[in-house]
Amino acid sequence: MIMTKCDIWALTSALLMTGCSVSEPVHLSANGMVKWSDGQTEGMHISQTGSSLTFANYSNEVGAPPLVIFARIDSARNDDCEYFYVETAVKKRLKVCETGEVTLFNRGKVVKVGHMVKPRY
């Protein structure tokens, strides 16, 4: 079988597009939101008990899960703040204070700061 330049180009394009495509993040039923200091807003789902915070994962990492779930660390309450961690990435932490202040840490370093906003229904 002889392939023309056009056939080779079409096959190569199809392979590249398939291998490099990034799926859309999962759509989340958000009942809260974080407004980050850089102006971005990010929806999240707060569990009824408040023990977990779920975000859609916008990471471009190969094999990254569609959701990032932060679980509360019950033994790490400090003053008016609670701490959450990601089970699959223990070094990724979230600090949420009663004032609404939110701080995202990765390996002990601050990545983002923002403010939690809960919509009124």
Short mmCIF file of C-alpha atoms in Angstrom, two decimals:
data_model
loop_
_atom_site.label_atom_id
_atom_site.label_comp_id
_atom_site.label_asym_id
_atom_site.label_seq_id
_atom_site.Cartn_x
_atom_site.Cartn_y
_atom_site.Cartn_z
CA MET A 1 0.00 0.00 0.00
CA ILE A 2 1.44 3.35 -1.06
CA MET A 3 0.54 6.42 0.97
CA THR A 4 0.52 9.83 -0.58
CA LYS A 5 1.83 12.94 1.16
CA CYS A 6 -1.76 13.94 1.82
CA ASP A 7 -2.52 10.58 3.49
CA ILE A 8 0.60 10.80 5.67
CA TRP A 9 -0.23 14.38 6.67
CA ALA A 10 -3.83 13.42 7.57
CA LEU A 11 -2.71 10.40 9.60
CA THR A 12 -0.03 12.40 11.44
CA SER A 13 -2.49 15.20 12.22
CA ALA A 14 -5.06 12.75 13.54
CA LEU A 15 -2.49 11.04 15.78
CA LEU A 16 -1.20 14.34 17.15
CA MET A 17 -4.68 15.65 17.83
CA THR A 18 -5.69 12.44 19.61
CA GLY A 19 -2.52 12.27 21.70
CA CYS A 20 -2.56 15.93 22.74
CA SER A 21 -6.21 16.48 23.41
CA VAL A 22 -7.23 17.48 26.91
CA SER A 23 -10.68 16.54 28.08
CA GLU A 24 -13.04 19.12 29.51
CA PRO A 25 -13.13 19.23 33.30
CA VAL A 26 -16.10 17.62 34.92
CA HIS A 27 -19.06 19.91 35.50
CA LEU A 28 -19.53 20.46 39.20
CA SER A 29 -22.72 21.28 41.08
CA ALA A 30 -21.16 24.18 42.97
CA ASN A 31 -22.71 25.52 46.15
CA GLY A 32 -19.79 27.80 46.97
CA MET A 33 -17.07 29.76 45.29
CA VAL A 34 -13.55 31.03 45.94
CA LYS A 35 -12.54 34.37 44.53
CA TRP A 36 -8.75 34.30 44.24
CA SER A 37 -6.58 37.40 44.62
CA ASP A 38 -5.65 37.22 40.91
CA GLY A 39 -9.31 37.85 40.04
CA GLN A 40 -10.19 34.31 39.05
CA THR A 41 -13.23 32.67 40.58
CA GLU A 42 -13.52 28.94 41.10
CA GLY A 43 -16.69 27.03 41.93
CA MET A 44 -16.61 24.29 44.55
CA HIS A 45 -18.96 21.85 46.17
CA ILE A 46 -19.02 21.91 49.97
CA SER A 47 -20.25 18.64 51.50
CA GLN A 48 -23.23 18.85 53.89
CA THR A 49 -20.99 18.09 56.85
CA GLY A 50 -18.29 20.51 55.70
CA SER A 51 -15.75 17.70 55.81
CA SER A 52 -14.83 17.91 52.13
CA LEU A 53 -14.43 20.57 49.46
CA THR A 54 -14.55 19.43 45.82
CA PHE A 55 -13.14 21.40 42.89
CA ALA A 56 -13.06 20.63 39.16
CA ASN A 57 -9.50 19.84 38.10
CA TYR A 58 -8.25 22.16 35.36
CA SER A 59 -4.78 20.59 35.36
CA ASN A 60 -3.23 19.63 32.04
CA GLU A 61 -1.27 16.80 33.68
CA VAL A 62 -1.52 13.47 31.90
CA GLY A 63 -3.77 11.14 33.87
CA ALA A 64 -4.97 13.86 36.28
CA PRO A 65 -8.31 13.04 37.91
CA PRO A 66 -11.32 15.17 36.87
CA LEU A 67 -11.94 16.28 40.47
CA VAL A 68 -9.75 17.51 43.32
CA ILE A 69 -11.25 16.62 46.69
CA PHE A 70 -9.89 18.27 49.82
CA ALA A 71 -10.69 16.37 53.04
CA ARG A 72 -10.78 18.16 56.39
CA ILE A 73 -7.99 17.35 58.85
CA ASP A 74 -10.01 17.13 62.07
CA SER A 75 -6.95 17.26 64.32
CA ALA A 76 -5.49 20.38 62.64
CA ARG A 77 -7.95 23.08 63.66
CA ASN A 78 -6.15 26.27 64.65
CA ASP A 79 -7.99 29.27 66.06
CA ASP A 80 -10.82 30.04 63.63
CA CYS A 81 -9.28 28.15 60.70
CA GLU A 82 -9.63 24.59 59.38
CA TYR A 83 -7.16 22.68 57.25
CA PHE A 84 -7.90 20.36 54.33
CA TYR A 85 -5.64 18.06 52.27
CA VAL A 86 -5.81 16.06 49.04
CA GLU A 87 -5.38 12.32 49.70
CA THR A 88 -3.59 11.73 46.39
CA ALA A 89 -1.31 14.76 46.90
CA VAL A 90 -0.80 15.06 50.66
CA LYS A 91 1.47 18.10 50.29
CA LYS A 92 -1.40 20.09 48.73
CA ARG A 93 -3.30 21.82 51.55
CA LEU A 94 -6.08 24.35 51.88
CA LYS A 95 -6.61 26.60 54.90
CA VAL A 96 -10.12 28.01 55.31
CA CYS A 97 -10.87 30.53 58.05
CA GLU A 98 -14.24 31.60 59.47
CA THR A 99 -13.58 35.08 58.05
CA GLY A 100 -13.75 33.47 54.58
CA GLU A 101 -10.02 33.73 53.92
CA VAL A 102 -8.71 30.81 51.85
CA THR A 103 -5.03 29.91 51.39
CA LEU A 104 -3.80 27.19 49.02
CA PHE A 105 -0.43 25.61 49.90
CA ASN A 106 1.73 23.20 47.93
CA ARG A 107 4.73 21.67 49.72
CA GLY A 108 4.40 24.25 52.47
CA LYS A 109 4.53 27.25 50.13
CA VAL A 110 1.62 29.59 49.49
CA VAL A 111 0.29 29.15 45.95
CA LYS A 112 -2.87 31.29 46.06
CA VAL A 113 -4.89 33.34 48.50
CA GLY A 114 -8.50 34.30 48.19
CA HIS A 115 -11.86 34.64 49.83
CA MET A 116 -14.69 32.12 50.07
CA VAL A 117 -18.07 33.25 48.81
CA LYS A 118 -21.24 31.31 49.50
CA PRO A 119 -24.17 32.31 47.31
CA ARG A 120 -27.47 33.03 49.03
CA TYR A 121 -30.39 30.94 47.81
#
